[in-house]
Coordinates of C-alpha atoms (C1' of nucleotides) in Angstrom, one line a residue:
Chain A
X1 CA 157.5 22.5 190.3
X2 CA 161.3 23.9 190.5
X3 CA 162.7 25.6 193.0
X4 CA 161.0 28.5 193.1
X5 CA 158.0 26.7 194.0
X6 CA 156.8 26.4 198.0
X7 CA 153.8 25.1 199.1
X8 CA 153.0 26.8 201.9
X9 CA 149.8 27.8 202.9
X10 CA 147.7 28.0 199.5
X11 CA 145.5 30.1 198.0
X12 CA 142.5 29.3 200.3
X13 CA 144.7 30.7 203.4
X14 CA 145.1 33.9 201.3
X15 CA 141.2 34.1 200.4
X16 CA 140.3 35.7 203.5
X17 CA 142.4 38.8 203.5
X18 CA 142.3 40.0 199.9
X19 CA 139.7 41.7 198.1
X20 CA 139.3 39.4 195.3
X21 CA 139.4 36.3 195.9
X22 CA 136.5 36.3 198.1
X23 CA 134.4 35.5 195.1
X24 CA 135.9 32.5 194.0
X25 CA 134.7 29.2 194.7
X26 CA 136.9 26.4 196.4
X27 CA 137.3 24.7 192.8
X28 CA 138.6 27.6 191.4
X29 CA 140.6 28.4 194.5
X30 CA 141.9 24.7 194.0
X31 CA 142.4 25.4 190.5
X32 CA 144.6 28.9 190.9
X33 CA 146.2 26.9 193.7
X34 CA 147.7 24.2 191.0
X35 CA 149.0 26.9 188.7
X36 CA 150.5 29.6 190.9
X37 CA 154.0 29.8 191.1
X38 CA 155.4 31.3 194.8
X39 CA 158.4 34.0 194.3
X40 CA 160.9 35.0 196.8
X41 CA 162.5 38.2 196.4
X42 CA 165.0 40.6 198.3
X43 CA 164.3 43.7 199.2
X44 CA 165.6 46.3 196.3
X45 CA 165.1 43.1 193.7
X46 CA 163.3 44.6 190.7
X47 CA 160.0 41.9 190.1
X48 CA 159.1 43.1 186.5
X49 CA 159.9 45.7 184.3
X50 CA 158.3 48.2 182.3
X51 CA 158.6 47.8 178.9
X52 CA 158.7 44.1 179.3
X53 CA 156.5 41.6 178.5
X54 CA 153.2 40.9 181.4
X55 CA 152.5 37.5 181.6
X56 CA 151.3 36.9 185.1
X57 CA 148.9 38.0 187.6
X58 CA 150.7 38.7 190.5
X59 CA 149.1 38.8 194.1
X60 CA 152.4 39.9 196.8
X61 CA 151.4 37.7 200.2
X62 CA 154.3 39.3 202.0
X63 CA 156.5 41.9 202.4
X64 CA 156.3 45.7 200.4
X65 CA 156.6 46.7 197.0
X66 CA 156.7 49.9 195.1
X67 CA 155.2 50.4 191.3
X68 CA 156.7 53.0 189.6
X69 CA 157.0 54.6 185.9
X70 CA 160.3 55.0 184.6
X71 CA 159.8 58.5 183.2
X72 CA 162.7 60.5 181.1
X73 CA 166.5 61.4 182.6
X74 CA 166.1 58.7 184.9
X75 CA 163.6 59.7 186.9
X76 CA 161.1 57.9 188.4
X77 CA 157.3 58.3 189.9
X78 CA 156.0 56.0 192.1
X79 CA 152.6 55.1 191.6
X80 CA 152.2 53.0 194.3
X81 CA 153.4 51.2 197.5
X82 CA 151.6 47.5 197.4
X83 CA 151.5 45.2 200.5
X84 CA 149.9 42.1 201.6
X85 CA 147.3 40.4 200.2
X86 CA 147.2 42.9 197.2
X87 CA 147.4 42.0 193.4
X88 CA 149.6 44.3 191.1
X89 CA 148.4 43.9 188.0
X90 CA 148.8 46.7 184.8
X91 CA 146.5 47.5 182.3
X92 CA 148.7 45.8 179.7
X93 CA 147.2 42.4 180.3
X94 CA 143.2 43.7 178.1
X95 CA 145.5 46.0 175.9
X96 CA 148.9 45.5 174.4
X97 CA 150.3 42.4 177.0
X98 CA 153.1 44.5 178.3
X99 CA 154.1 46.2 181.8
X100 CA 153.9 50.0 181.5
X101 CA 155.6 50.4 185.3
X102 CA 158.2 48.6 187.2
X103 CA 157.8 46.7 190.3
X104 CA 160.3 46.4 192.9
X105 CA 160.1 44.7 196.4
X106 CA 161.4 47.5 199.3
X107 CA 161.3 44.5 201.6
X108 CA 161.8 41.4 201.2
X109 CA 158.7 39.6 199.5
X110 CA 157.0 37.0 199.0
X111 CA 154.7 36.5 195.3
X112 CA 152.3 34.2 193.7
X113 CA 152.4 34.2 190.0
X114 CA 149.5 32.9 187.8
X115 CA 149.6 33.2 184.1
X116 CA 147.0 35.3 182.5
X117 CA 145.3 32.9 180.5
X118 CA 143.9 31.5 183.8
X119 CA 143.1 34.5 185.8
X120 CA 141.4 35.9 182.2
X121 CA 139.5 32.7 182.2
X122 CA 138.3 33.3 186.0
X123 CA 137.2 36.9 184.6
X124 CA 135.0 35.6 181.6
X125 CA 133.7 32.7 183.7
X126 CA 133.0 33.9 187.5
X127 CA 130.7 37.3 186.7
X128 CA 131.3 38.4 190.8
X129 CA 135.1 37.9 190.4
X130 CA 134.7 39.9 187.6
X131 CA 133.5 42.7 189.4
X132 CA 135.4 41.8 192.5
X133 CA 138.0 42.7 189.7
X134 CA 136.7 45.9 188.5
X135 CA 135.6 47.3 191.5
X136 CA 139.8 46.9 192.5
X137 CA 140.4 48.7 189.3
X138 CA 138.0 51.4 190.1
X139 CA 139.5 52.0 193.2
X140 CA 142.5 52.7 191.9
X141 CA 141.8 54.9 188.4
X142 CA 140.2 57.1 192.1
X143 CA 143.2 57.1 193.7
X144 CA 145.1 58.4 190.5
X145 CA 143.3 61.1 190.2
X146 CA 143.7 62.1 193.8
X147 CA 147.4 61.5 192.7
X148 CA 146.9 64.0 189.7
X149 CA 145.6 66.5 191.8
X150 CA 147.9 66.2 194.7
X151 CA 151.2 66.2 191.7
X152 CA 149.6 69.0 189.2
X153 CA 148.3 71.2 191.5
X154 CA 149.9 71.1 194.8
X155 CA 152.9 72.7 196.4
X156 CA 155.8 70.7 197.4
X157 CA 154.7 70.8 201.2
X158 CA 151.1 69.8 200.4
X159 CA 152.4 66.9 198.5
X160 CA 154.9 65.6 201.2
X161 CA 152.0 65.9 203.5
X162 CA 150.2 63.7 200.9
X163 CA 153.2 61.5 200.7
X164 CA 153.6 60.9 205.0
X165 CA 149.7 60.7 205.1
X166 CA 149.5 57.9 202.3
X167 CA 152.1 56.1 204.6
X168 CA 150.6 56.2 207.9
X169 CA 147.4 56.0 206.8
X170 CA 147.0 53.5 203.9
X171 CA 150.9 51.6 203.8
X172 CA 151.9 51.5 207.5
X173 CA 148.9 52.0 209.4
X174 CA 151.0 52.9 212.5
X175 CA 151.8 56.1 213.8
X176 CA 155.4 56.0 214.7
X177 CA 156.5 54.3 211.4
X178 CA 159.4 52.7 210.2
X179 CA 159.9 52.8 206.2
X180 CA 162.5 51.1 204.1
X181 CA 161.4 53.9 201.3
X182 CA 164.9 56.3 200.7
X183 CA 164.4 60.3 200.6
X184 CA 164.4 59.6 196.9
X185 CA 161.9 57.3 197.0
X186 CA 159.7 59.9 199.3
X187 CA 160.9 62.6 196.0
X188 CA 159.8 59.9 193.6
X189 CA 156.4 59.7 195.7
X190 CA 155.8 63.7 195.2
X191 CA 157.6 64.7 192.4
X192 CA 160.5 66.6 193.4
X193 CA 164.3 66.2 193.3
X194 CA 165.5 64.7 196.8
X195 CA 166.9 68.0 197.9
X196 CA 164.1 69.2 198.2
X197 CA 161.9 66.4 199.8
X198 CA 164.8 66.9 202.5
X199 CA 164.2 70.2 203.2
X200 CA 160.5 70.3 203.3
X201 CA 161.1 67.8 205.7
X202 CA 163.5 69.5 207.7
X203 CA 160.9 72.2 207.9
X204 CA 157.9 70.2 209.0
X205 CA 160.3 68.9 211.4
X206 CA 161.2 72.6 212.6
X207 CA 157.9 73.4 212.8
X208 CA 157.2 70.2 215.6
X209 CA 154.5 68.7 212.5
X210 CA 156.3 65.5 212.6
X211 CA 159.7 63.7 214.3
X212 CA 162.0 62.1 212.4
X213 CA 165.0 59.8 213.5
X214 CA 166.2 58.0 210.5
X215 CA 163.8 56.3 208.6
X216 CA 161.4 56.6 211.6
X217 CA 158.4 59.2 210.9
X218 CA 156.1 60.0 213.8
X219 CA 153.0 62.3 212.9
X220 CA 152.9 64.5 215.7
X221 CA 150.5 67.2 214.7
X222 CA 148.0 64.9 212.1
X223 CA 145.3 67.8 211.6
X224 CA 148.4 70.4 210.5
X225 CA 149.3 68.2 208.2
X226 CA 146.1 67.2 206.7
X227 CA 145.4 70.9 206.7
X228 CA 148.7 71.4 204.2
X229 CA 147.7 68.8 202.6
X230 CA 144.1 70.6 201.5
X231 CA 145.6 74.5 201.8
X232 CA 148.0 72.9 199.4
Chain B
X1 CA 110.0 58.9 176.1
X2 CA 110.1 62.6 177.3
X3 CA 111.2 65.4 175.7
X4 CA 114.1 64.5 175.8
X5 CA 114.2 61.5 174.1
X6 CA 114.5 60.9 170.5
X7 CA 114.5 58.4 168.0
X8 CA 117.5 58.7 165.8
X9 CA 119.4 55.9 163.9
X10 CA 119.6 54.0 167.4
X11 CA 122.6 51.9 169.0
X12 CA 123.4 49.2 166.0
X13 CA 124.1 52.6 163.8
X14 CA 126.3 53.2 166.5
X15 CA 127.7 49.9 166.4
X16 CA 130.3 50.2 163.7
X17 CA 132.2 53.1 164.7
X18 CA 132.2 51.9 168.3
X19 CA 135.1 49.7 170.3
X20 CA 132.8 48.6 173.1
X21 CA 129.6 47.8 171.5
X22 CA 130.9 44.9 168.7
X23 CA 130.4 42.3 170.9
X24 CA 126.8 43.0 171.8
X25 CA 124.4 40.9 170.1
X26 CA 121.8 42.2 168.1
X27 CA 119.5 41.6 170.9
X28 CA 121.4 42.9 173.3
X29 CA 121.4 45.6 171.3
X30 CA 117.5 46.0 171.1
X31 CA 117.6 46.3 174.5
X32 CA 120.2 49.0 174.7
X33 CA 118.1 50.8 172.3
X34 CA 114.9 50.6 173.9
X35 CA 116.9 51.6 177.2
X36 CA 118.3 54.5 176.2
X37 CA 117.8 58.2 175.8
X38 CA 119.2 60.6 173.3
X39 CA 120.2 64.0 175.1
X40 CA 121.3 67.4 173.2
X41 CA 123.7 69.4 174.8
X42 CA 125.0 72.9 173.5
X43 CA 128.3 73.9 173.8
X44 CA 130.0 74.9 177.2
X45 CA 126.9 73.1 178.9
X46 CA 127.7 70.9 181.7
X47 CA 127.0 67.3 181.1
X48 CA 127.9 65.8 184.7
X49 CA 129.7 67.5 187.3
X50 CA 132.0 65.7 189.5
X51 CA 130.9 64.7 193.5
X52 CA 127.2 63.9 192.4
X53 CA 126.0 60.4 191.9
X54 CA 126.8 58.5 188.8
X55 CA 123.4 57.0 187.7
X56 CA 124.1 56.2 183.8
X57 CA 126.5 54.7 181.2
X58 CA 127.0 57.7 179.0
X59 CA 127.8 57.4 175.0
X60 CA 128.7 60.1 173.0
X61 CA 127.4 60.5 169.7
X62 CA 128.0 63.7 168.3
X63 CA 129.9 66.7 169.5
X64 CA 132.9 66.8 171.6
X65 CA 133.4 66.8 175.4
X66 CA 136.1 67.7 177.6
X67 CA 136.4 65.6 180.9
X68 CA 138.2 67.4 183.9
X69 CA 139.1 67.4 187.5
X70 CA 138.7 70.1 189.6
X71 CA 141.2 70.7 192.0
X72 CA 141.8 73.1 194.0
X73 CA 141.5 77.1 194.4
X74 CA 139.2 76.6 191.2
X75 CA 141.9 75.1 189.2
X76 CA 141.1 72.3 186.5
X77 CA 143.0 69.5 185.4
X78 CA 141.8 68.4 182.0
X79 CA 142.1 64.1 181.3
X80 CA 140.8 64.0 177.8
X81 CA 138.5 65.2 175.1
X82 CA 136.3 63.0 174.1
X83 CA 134.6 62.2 170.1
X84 CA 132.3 60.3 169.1
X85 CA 131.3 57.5 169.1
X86 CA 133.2 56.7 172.5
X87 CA 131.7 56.5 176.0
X88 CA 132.1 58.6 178.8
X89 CA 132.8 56.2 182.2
X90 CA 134.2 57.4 185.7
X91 CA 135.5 55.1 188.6
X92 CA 132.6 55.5 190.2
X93 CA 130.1 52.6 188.8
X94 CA 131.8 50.1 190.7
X95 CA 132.9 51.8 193.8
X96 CA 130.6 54.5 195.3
X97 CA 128.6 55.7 192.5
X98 CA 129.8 59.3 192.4
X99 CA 131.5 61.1 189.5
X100 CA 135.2 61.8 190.3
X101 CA 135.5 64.3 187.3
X102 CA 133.2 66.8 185.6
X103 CA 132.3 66.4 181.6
X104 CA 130.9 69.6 179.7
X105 CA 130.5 70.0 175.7
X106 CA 132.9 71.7 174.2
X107 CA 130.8 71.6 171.1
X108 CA 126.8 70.7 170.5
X109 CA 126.9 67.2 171.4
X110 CA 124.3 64.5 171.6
X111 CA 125.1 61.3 174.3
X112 CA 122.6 58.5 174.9
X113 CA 122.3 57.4 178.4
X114 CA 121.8 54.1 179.8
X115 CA 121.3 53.6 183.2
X116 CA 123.8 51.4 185.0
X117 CA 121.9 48.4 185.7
X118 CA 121.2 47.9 182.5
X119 CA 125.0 48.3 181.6
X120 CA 126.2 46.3 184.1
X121 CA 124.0 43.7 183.6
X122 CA 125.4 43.4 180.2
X123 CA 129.0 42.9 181.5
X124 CA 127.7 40.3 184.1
X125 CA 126.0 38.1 180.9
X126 CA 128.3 39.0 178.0
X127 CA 131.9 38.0 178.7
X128 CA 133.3 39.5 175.3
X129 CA 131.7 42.6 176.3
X130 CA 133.4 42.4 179.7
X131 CA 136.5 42.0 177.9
X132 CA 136.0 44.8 175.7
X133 CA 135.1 46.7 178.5
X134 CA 138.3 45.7 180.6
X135 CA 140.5 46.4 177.3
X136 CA 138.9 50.3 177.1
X137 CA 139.7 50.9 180.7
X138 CA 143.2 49.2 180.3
X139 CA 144.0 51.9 177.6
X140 CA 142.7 54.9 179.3
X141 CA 144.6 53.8 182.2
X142 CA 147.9 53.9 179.8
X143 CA 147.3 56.8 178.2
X144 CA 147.1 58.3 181.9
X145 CA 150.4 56.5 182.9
X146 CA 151.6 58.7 179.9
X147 CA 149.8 62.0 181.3
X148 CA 151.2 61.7 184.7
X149 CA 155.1 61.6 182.7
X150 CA 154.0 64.2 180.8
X151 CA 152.8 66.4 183.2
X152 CA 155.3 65.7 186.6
X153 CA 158.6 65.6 184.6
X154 CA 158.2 67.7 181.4
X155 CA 158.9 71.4 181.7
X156 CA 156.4 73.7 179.9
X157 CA 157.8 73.4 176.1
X158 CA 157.3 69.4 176.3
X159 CA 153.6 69.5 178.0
X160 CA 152.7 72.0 175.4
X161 CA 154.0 70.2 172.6
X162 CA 152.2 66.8 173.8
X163 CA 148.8 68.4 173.9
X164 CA 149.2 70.0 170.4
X165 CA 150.2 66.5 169.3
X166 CA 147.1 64.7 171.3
X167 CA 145.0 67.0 169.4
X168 CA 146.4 66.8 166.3
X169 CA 146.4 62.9 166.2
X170 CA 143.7 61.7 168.5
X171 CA 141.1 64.3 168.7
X172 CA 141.1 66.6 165.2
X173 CA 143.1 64.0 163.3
X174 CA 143.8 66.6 161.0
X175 CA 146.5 68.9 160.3
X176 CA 145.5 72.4 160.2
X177 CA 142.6 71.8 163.0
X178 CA 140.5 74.6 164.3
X179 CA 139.1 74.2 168.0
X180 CA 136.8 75.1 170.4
X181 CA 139.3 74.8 173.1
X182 CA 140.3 78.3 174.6
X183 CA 143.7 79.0 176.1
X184 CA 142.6 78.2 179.3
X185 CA 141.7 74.7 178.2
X186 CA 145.0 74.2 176.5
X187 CA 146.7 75.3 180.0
X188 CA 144.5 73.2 182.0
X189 CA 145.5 69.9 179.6
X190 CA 148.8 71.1 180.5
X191 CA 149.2 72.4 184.0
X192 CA 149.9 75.4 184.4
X193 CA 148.7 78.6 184.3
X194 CA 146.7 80.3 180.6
X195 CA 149.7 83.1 180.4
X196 CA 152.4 80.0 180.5
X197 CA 150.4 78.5 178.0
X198 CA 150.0 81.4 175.6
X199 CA 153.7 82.6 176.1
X200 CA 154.9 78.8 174.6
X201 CA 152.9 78.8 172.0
X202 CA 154.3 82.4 170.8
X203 CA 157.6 80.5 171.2
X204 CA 156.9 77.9 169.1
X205 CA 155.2 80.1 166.6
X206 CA 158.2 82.5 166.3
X207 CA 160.3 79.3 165.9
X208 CA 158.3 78.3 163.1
X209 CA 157.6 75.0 164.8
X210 CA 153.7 76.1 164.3
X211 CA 151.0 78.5 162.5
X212 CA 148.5 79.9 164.8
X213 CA 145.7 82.2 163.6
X214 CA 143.0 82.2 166.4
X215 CA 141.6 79.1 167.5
X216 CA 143.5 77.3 164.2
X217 CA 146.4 75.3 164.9
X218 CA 149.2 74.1 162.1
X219 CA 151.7 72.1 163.0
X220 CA 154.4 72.9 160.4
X221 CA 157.6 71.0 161.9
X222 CA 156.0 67.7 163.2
X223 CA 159.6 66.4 164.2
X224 CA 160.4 69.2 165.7
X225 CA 157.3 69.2 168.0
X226 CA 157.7 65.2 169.3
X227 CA 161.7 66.3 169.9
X228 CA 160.7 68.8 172.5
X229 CA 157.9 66.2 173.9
X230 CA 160.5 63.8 173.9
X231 CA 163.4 66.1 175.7
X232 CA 160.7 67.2 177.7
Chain C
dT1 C1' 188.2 48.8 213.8
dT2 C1' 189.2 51.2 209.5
dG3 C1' 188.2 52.5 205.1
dC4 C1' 184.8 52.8 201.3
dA5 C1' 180.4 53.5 199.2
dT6 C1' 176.1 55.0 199.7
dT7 C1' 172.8 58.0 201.4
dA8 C1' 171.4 62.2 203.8
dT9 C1' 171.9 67.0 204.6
dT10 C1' 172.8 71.8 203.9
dG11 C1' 173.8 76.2 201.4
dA12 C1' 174.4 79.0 197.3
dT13 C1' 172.8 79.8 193.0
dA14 C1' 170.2 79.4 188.6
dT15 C1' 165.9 78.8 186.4
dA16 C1' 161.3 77.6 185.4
dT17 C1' 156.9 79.1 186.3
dG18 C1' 153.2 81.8 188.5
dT19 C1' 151.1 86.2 189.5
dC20 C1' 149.7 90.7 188.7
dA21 C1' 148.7 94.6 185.9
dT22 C1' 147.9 96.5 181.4
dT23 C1' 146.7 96.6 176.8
dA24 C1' 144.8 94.4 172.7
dT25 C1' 141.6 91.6 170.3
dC26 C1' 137.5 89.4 169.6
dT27 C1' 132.3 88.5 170.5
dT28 C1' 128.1 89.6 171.8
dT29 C1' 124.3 92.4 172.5
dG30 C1' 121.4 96.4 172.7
Chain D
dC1 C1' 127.2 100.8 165.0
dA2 C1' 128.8 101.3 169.6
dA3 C1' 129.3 99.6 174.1
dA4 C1' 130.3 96.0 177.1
dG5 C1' 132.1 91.8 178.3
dA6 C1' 135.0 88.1 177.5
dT7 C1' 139.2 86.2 175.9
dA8 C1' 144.0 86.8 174.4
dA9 C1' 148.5 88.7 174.6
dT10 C1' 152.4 91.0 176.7
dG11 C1' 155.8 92.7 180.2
dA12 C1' 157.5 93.3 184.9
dC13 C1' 158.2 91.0 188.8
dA14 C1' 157.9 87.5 192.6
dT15 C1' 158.7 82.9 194.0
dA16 C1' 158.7 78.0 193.9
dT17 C1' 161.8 74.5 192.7
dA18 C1' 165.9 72.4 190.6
dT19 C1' 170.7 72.1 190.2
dC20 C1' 175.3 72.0 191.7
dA21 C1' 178.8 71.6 195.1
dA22 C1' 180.3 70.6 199.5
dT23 C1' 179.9 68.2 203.8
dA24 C1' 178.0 64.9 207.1
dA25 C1' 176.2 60.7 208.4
dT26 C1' 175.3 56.0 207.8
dG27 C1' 175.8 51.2 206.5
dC28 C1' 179.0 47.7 204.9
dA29 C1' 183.1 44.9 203.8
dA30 C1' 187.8 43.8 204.6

DNA sequence: TTGCATTATTGATATATGTCATTATCTTTG
DNA sequence: CAAAGATAATGACATATATCAATAATGCAA
């Protein structure tokens, strides 16, 4: 207990609205509950590194985060935008213990921290948390390869249509939507220099697909968009 | 026992030279054995395709696959090749039972298959396999952090140098290595287009960086190749 | 408010890469 | 062996995208 730590609402508040806890039992929820450690942070506060050591679970209970690989020349590709109740866990924790992306919150957040020797224990001992688990890691290996696709193989305006599409659909899940995610961060999303996220903005803007005042998107014309999106 | 099926060595031969089956027991083991069945593939024959239904656990024990996505205007994206004695697994087994990429030989290949209930089972009962399970994932999942790098922010020269060295070390493991792969394959592990492709290597030959006489591949200058994978 | 720093935007230009057409080489098959 | 089909290689050209430089807009601190 320092002063990081808050007892707020436990993990038994959280159960309902993730996907993986649902399959633990309220001794084990008891048990997580002892151990975790809540986290503040500000918006633009880096939560782990890549490159550094992983030695928690981490489950984000409020606010938004984005995952990203720190790649060569400083750039950066965001895998990711995470928000409440969603773990963000790496695959460093069964291979070499170490975080091979970054995490930083794009709001300001709120995260539990459990270290890995319990949540590994939950794994081996609780076979439907298990799954619970690998099902959640499933999901994800798909969405990468939609990612791998939509990167490799797209143009730039079928990957920004990827980009505002993810956002309304999966992050925001409003249609006029306000982001805290910079132009770079919308370049880092599709893998292009910010110039040019700009522009293809600029043109879908032009072309009355979407409106944009700011950092407020609205979607005006959804089936163009999901059309570019598949014409590519 | 159909045609199809065949009584070879069986699954504890397989056990040494496997990552995922050490932790099996030897009964577990029997059971695998009396599960499975042997298939023969010949090469450039399709083993799954992706967008039909996952049904087995599929081990590869002789041959070599290549595992791909296919995108878009008939483009593939290859993810690995695959040796023996390693196991071909999508996404799919625990989220909606489809394959999200498509695995044909590349060589005459034999893979045992094991239908899922029978695999899953095994990770529900046998918590070291879980483990082992979670820890093969966890690497594939790395290696594809390192693929998305490669292929989003390394310009032609890098990509092609990284899959010359992927083959080199993880696939051929030798030095001169002859393959099975055709141009197009080595463009598609690379993204972009067979011509690209072909023109880098006749860079890196008249460099002297490499020796290429058909389908055989030397590396000559080793450094030289992981500085332009590195500069990218 | 004013000034300063950051971010966003735009245009001009350079360059990496794809496409298309053609020829060469290899492989298979009758 | 010759013919046919596939794969590989090359050159000319088109174009998608990055880079650089300049300006505009925005948020923030004094």
């Amino acid at each position: 207990m320092n002063q990081y730590t808050q007892y707020t609402k436990g993990c038994s508040a959280c159960k309902d609205k993730s996907e993986i806890f649902g399959s633990l039992c309220q001794t084990e929820l008891t048990q997580l509950d002892e151990k975790r450690i809540e986290v503040h942070f500000k918006a633009g506060e880096l939560i782990f590194k890549q490159g550094t050591p992983n030695m928690h679970f981490l489950c984000l209970t409020q606010g938004k985060v984005k995952t990203y690989i720190e790649g060569y020349n400083d750039k950066n590709l965001i895998l990711s935008i995470v928000k409440p109740v969603e773990y963000i866990l790496g695959p460093g924790i069964y291979a070499d213990q170490m975080h091979h992306f970054s995490a930083m919150a794009i709001e300001d957040s709120i995260a539990c921290l459990v270290d890995l020797a319990t949540f590994k224990d939950l794994i081996r001992t609780n076979a439907d948390f298990a799954e619970d688990f690998l099902r959640k890691v499933s999901l994800q290996s798909i969405y990468n390869y939609e990612l791998f696709i939509s990167l490799t193989q797209k143009q730039m305006p079928g990957r920004i249509a990827d980009v505002l599409l993810y956002l309304k659909d999966m992050v925001y899940a409003t249609n006029p939507f306000l982001t805290t995610l910079s132009r770079q961060d919308l370049a880092d999303m599709s893998g292009m220099s910010k110039e040019s996220a700009i522009r293809i903005l600029r043109e879908f803007k032009d072309e009355g697909i979407i409106q944009v005042n700011g950092n407020e998107f609205e979607i005006l014309n959804i089936e163009q968009l999901v059309k570019i999106s598949q014409t590519g």
